[in-house]
Short mmCIF file of C-alpha atoms in Angstrom, two decimals:
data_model
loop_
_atom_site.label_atom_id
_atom_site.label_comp_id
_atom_site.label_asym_id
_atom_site.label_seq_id
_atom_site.Cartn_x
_atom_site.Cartn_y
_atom_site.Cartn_z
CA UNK A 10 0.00 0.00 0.00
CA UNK A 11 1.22 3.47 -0.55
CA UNK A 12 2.15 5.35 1.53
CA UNK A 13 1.04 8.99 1.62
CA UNK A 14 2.41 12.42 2.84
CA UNK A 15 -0.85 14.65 3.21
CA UNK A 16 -0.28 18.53 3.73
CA UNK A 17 -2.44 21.61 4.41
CA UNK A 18 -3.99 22.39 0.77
CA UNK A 19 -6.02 25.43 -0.47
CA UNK A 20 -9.55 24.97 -0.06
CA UNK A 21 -9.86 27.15 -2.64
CA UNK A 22 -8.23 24.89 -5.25
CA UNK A 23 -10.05 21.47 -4.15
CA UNK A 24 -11.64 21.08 -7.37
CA UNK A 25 -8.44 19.71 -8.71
CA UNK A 26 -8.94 16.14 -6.76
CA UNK A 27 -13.21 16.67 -6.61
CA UNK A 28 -14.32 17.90 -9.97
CA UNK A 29 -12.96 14.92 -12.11
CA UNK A 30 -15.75 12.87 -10.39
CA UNK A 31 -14.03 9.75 -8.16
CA UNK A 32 -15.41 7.13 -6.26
CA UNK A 33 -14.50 8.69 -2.47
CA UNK A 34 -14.47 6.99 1.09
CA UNK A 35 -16.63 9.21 3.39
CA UNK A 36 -15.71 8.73 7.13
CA UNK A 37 -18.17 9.38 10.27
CA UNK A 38 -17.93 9.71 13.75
CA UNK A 39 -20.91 9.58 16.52
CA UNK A 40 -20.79 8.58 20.01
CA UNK A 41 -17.52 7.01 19.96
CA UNK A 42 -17.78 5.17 16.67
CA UNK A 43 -16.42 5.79 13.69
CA UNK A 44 -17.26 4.40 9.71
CA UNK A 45 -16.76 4.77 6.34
CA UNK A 46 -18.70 5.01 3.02
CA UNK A 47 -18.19 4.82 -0.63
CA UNK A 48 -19.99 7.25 -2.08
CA UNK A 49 -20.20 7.98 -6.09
CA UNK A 50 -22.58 10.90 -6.32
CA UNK A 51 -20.93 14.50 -5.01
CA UNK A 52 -20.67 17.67 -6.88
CA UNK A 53 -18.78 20.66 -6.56
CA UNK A 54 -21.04 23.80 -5.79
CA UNK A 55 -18.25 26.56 -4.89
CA UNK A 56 -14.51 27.71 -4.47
CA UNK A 57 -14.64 30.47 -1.70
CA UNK A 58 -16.28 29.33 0.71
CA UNK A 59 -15.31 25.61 -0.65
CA UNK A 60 -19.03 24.09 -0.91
CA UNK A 61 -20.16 20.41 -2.05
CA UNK A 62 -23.19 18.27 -2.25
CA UNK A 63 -23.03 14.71 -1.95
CA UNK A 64 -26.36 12.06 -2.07
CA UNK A 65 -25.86 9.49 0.95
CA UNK A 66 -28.31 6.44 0.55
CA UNK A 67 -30.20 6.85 3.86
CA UNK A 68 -30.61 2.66 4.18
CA UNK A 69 -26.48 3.51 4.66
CA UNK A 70 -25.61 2.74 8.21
CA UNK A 71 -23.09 6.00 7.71
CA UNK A 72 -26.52 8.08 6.74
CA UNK A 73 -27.60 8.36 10.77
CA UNK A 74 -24.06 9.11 11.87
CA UNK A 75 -23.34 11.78 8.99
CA UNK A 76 -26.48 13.23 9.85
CA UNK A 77 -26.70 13.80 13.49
CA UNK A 78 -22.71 14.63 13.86
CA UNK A 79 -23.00 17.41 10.69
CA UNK A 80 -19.74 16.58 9.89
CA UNK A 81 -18.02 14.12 7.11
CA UNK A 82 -14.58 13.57 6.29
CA UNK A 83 -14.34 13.07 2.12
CA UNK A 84 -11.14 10.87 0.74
CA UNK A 85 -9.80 9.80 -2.03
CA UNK A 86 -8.61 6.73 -3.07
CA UNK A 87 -6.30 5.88 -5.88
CA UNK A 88 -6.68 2.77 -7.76
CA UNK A 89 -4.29 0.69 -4.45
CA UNK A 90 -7.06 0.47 -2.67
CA UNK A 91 -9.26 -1.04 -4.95
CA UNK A 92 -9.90 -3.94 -3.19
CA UNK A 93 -10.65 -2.34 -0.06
CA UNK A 94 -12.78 0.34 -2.02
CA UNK A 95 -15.31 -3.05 -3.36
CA UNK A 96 -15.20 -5.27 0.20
CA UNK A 97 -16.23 -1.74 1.97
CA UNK A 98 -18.37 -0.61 -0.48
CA UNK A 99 -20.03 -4.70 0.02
CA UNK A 100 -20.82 -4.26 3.77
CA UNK A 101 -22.50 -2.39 6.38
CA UNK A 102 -20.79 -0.74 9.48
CA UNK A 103 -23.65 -1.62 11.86
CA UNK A 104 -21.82 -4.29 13.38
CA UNK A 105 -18.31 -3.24 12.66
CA UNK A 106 -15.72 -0.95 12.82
CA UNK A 107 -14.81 -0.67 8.82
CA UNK A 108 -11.18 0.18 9.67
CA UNK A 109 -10.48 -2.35 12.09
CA UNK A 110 -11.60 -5.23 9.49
CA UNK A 111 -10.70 -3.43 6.14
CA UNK A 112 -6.66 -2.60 7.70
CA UNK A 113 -7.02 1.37 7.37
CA UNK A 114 -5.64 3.80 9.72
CA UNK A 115 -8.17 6.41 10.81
CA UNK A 116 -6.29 10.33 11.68
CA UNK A 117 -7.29 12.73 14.01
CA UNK A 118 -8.50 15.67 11.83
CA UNK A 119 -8.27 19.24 12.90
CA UNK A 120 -11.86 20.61 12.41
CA UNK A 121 -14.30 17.60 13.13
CA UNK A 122 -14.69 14.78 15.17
CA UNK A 123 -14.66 12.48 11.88
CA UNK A 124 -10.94 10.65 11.11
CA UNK A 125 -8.80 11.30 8.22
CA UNK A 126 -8.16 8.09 6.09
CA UNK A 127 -4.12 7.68 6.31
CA UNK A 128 -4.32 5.36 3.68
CA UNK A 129 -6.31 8.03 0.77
CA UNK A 130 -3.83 11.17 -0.63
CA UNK A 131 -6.44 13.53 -0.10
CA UNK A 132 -8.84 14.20 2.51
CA UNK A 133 -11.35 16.77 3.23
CA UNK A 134 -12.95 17.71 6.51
CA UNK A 135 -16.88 18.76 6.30
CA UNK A 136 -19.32 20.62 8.20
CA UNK A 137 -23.18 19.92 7.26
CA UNK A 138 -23.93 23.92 5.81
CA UNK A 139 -27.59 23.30 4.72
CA UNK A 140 -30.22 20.44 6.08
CA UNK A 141 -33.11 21.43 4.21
CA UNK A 142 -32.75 18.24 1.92
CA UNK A 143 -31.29 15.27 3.89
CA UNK A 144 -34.55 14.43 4.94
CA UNK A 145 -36.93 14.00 1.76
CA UNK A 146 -33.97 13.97 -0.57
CA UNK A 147 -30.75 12.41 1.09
CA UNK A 148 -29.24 15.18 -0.31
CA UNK A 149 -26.04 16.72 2.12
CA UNK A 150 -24.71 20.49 1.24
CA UNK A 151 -21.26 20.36 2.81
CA UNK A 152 -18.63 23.57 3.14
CA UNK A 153 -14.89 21.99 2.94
CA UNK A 154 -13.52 23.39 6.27
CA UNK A 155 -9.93 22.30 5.98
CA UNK A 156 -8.02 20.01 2.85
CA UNK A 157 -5.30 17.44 2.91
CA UNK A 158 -3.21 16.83 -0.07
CA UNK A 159 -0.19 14.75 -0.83
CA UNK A 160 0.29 17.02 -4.13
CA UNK A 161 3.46 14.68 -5.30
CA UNK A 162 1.91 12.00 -6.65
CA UNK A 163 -0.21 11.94 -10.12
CA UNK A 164 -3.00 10.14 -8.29
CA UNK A 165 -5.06 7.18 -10.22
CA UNK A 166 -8.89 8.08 -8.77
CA UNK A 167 -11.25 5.46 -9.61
CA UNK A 168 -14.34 6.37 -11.26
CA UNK A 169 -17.32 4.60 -10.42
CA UNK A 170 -19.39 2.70 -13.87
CA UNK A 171 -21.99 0.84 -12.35
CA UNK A 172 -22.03 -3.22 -12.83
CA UNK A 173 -19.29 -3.70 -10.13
CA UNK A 174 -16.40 -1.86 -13.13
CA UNK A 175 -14.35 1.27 -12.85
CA UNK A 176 -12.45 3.71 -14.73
CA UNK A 177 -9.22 4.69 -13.86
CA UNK A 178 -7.89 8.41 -13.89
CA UNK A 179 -5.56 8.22 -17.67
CA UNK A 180 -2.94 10.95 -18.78
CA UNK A 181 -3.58 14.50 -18.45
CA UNK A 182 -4.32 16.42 -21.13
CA UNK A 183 -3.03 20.40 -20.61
CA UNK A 184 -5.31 22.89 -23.00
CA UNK A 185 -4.05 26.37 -20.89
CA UNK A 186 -2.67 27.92 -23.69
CA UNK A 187 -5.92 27.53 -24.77
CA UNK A 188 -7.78 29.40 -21.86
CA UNK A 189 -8.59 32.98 -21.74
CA UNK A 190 -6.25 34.35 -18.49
CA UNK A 191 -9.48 34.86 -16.43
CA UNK A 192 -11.06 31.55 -17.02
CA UNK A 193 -8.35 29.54 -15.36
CA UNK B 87 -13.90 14.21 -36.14
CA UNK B 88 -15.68 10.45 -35.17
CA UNK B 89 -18.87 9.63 -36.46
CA UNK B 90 -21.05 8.17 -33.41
CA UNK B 91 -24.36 5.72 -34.25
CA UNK B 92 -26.38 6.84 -31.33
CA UNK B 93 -29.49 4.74 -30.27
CA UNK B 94 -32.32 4.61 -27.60
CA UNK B 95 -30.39 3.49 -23.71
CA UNK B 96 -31.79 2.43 -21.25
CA UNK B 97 -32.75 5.93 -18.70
CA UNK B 98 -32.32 3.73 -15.50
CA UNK B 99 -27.95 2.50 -16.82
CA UNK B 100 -27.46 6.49 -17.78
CA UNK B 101 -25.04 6.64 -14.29
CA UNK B 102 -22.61 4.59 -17.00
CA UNK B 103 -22.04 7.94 -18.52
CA UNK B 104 -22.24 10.72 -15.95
CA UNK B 105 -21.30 9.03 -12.57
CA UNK B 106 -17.51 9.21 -14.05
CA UNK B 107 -17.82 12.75 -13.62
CA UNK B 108 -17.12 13.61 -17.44
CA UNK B 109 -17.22 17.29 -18.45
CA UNK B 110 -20.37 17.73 -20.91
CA UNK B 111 -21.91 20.19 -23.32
CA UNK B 112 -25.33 21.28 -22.30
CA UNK B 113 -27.53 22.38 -24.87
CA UNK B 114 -30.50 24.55 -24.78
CA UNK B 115 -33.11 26.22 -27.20
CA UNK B 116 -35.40 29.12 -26.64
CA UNK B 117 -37.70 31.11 -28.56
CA UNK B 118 -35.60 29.98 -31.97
CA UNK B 119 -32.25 30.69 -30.44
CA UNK B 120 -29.93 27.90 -29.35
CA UNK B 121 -27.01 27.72 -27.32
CA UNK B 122 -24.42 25.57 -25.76
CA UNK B 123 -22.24 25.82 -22.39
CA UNK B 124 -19.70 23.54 -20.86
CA UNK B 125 -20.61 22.08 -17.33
CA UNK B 126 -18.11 20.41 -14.97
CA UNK B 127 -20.72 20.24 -11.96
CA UNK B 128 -23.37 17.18 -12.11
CA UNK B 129 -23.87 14.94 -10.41
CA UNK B 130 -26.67 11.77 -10.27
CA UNK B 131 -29.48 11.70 -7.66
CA UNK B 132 -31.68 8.50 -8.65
CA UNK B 133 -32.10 5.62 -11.02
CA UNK B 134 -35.88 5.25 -11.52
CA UNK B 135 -36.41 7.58 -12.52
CA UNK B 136 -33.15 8.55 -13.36
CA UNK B 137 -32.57 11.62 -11.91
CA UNK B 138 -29.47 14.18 -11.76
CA UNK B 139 -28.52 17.90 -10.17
CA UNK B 140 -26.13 20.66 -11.68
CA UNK B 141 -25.25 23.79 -10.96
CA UNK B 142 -24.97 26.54 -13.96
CA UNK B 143 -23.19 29.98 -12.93
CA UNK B 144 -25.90 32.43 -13.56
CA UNK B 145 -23.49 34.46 -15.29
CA UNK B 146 -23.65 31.80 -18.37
CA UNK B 147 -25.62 33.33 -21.34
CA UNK B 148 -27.17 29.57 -20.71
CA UNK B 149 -28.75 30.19 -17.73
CA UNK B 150 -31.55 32.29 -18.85
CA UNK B 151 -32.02 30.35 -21.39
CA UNK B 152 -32.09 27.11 -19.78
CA UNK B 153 -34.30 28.36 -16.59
CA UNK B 154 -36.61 29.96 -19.22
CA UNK B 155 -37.22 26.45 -21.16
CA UNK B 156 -36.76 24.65 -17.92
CA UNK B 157 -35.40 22.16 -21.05
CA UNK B 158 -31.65 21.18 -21.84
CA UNK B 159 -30.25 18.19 -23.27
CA UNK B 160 -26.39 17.15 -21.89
CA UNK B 161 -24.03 15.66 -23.75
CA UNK B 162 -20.81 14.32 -23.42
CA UNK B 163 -18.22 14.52 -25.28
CA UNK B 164 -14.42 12.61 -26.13
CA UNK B 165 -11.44 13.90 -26.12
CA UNK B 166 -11.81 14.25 -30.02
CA UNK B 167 -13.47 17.22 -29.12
CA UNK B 168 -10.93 18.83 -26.75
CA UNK B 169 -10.56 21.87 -28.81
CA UNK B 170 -14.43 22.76 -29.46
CA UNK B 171 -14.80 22.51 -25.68
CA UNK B 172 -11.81 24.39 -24.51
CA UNK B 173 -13.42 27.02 -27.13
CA UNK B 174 -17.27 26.89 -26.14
CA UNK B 175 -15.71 27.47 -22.57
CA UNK B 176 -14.24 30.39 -23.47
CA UNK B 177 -16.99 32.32 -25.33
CA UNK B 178 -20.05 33.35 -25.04
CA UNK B 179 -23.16 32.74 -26.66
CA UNK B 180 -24.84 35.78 -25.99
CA UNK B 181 -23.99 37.19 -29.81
CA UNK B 182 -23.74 34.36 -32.08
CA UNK B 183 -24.93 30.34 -32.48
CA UNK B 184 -21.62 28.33 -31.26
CA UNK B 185 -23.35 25.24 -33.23
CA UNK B 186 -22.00 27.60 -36.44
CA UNK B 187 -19.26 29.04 -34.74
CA UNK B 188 -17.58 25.91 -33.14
CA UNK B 189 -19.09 23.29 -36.43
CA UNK B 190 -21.22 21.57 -34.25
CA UNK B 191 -24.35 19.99 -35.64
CA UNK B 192 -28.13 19.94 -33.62
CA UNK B 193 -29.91 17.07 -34.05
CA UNK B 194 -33.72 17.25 -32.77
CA UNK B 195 -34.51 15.99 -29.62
CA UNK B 196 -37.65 13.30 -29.12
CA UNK B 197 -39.22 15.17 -26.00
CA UNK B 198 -37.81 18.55 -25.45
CA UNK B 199 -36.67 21.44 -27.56
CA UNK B 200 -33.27 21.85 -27.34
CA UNK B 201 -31.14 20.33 -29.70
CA UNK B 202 -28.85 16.75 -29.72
CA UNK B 203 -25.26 17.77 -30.49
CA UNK B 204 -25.05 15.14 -33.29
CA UNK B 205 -20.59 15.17 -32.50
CA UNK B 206 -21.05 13.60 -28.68
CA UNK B 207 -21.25 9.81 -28.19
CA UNK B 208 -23.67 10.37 -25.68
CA UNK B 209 -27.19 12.73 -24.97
CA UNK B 210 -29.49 13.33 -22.36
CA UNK B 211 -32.73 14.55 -22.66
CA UNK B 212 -33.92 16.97 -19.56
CA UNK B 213 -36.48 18.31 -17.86
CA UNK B 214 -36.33 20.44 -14.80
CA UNK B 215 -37.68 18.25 -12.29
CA UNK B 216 -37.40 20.79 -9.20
CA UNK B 217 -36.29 24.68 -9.35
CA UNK B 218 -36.60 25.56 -5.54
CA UNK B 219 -32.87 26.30 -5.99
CA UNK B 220 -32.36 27.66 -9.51
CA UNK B 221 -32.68 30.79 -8.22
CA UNK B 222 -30.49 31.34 -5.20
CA UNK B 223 -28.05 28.92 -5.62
CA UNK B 224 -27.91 28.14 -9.60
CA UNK B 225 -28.97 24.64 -8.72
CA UNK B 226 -30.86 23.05 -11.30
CA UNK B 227 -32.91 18.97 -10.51
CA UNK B 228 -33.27 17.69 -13.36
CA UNK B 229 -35.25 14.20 -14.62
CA UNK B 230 -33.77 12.80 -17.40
CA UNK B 231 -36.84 11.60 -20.06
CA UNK B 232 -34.64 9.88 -23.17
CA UNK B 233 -31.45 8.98 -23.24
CA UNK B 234 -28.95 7.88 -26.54
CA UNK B 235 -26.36 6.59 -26.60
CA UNK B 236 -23.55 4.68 -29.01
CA UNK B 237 -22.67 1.55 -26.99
CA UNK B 238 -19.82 0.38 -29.67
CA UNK B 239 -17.67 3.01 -28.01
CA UNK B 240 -15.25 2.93 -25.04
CA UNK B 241 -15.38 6.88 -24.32
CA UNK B 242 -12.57 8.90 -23.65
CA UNK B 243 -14.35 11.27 -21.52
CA UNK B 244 -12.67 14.77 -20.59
CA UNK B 245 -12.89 15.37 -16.49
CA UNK B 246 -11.84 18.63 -15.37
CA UNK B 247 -9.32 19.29 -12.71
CA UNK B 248 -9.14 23.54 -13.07
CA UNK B 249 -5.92 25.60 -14.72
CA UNK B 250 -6.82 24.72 -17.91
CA UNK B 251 -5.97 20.67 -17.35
CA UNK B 252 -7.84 17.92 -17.95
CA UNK B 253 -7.84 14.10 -17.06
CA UNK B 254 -9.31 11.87 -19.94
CA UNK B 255 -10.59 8.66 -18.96
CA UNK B 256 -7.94 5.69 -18.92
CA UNK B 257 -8.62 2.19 -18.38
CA UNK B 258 -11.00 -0.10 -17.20
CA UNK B 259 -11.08 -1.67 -14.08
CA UNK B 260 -13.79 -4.80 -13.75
CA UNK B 261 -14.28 -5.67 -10.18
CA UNK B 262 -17.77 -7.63 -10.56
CA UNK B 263 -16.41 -11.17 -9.12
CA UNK B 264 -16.09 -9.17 -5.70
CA UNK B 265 -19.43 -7.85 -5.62
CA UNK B 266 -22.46 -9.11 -3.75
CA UNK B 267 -25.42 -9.92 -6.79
CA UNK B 268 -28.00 -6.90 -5.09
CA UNK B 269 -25.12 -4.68 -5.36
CA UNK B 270 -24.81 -4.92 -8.71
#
């Protein structure tokens, strides 16, 4: 397994691991237990403050915890933890702590209660900013309080298909030449 | 350019396309006008019916146009297009038809009135299936009511990361032996 030197980021630049659209661990605390998530569907919604949504399935055991702690941690694999990725994305925390059995190291974070996920190269710490929609919806508005990035590695994100297949970050393609100055 | 052979798909496997987190071209008609804007920020919110969010800067000449219509069709395109969507990024459509201007052709839709882009492997019809947010946060629920798609292609998808650089989608990773069947 890699191993992974996360340092403070700009929140303001978090689209650069977010926007591209991978497959992300999200990891809960509540009462003195902790779990994790994989969750497919988040979008970007804002740079400054640094805003998200995500959609958390509420028959997720993570859904309850998430929602009455207001706070989320959001990491992100690379293509290493694949296997972990599947076998936790296969079970349900309600009778287990998902780091203990899966072998990943939960981090104190700095902002919430929630762990960092040593294992992921980036991590980002979450505090619930709007409610109106978790209830009828399942639908979480998040503002990125603090980012972790290990910014020397090209990291291979997994991007979730459907019908158990992924697809793996490729090359990077560089159009700024291209870009008008203020559109970058 | 490729020539794509696309066909009726299934509305409820459209998360195939979109979960990935592709960059897409949204299109959008109104009052015998047409337009078309890029869009990093989507995400999916259901299957059945198949159900997605984005979030358009109301700044975008789209965004009038699309709120107005309460219509838009989104459609993703390969990295054969790289240079038509760096371009439509950085313009405006607020003077001329970037169909013309960028050599893009509209193809009619089956249920709304904004226009296929005929050059994308891939195109979503839309409706606006909830506008509670359109106004104060440029949030946009949409339902998706057709969907086409050519399956013979494995899609090299654009996925934004900011400053101009983009991932394209790389390889395939099939993890279905490790799922459980209801996951799938």
């Amino acid at each position: 397994m890699p191993h992974y030197d996360k340092r403070d980021f700009p929140l303001s630049e978090i689209r650069e691991h977010l926007e591209p659209g991978p497959i992300v661990l999200v990891s809960s605390a509540l009462e003195g237990r902790q779990n994790i998530m994989v969750m497919g569907w988040h979008m970007m919604l804002g740079f400054v403050p640094a805003r998200l949504a995500c959609y958390i399935w509420s028959e997720n055991h993570s859904f309850e915890m998430i929602r009455r702690s207001r706070e989320c941690v959001i990491n992100v694999p690379t293509v290493d933890l694949a296997e972990k990725v599947v076998a936790i994305g296969n079970s349900s925390g309600r009778h287990k702590d998902k780091f203990a059995e899966f072998g990943l190291t939960p981090e104190k974070a700095a902002k919430v209660s929630a762990p960092l996920i040593k294992e992921c190269y980036a991590s980002f710490e979450c505090r619930l900013d709007d409610d109106h929609m978790v209830e009828d919806s399942n639908l979480f508005f998040w503002e990125v309080v603090k980012a972790h990035v290990d910014r020397s590695v090209q990291a291979r994100t997994m991007h979730y298909r459907g019908q158990g297949t992924f697809m793996i970050a490729g090359e990077e393609l560089d159009m700024r030449n291209r870009f008008k100055p203020e559109m970058l």
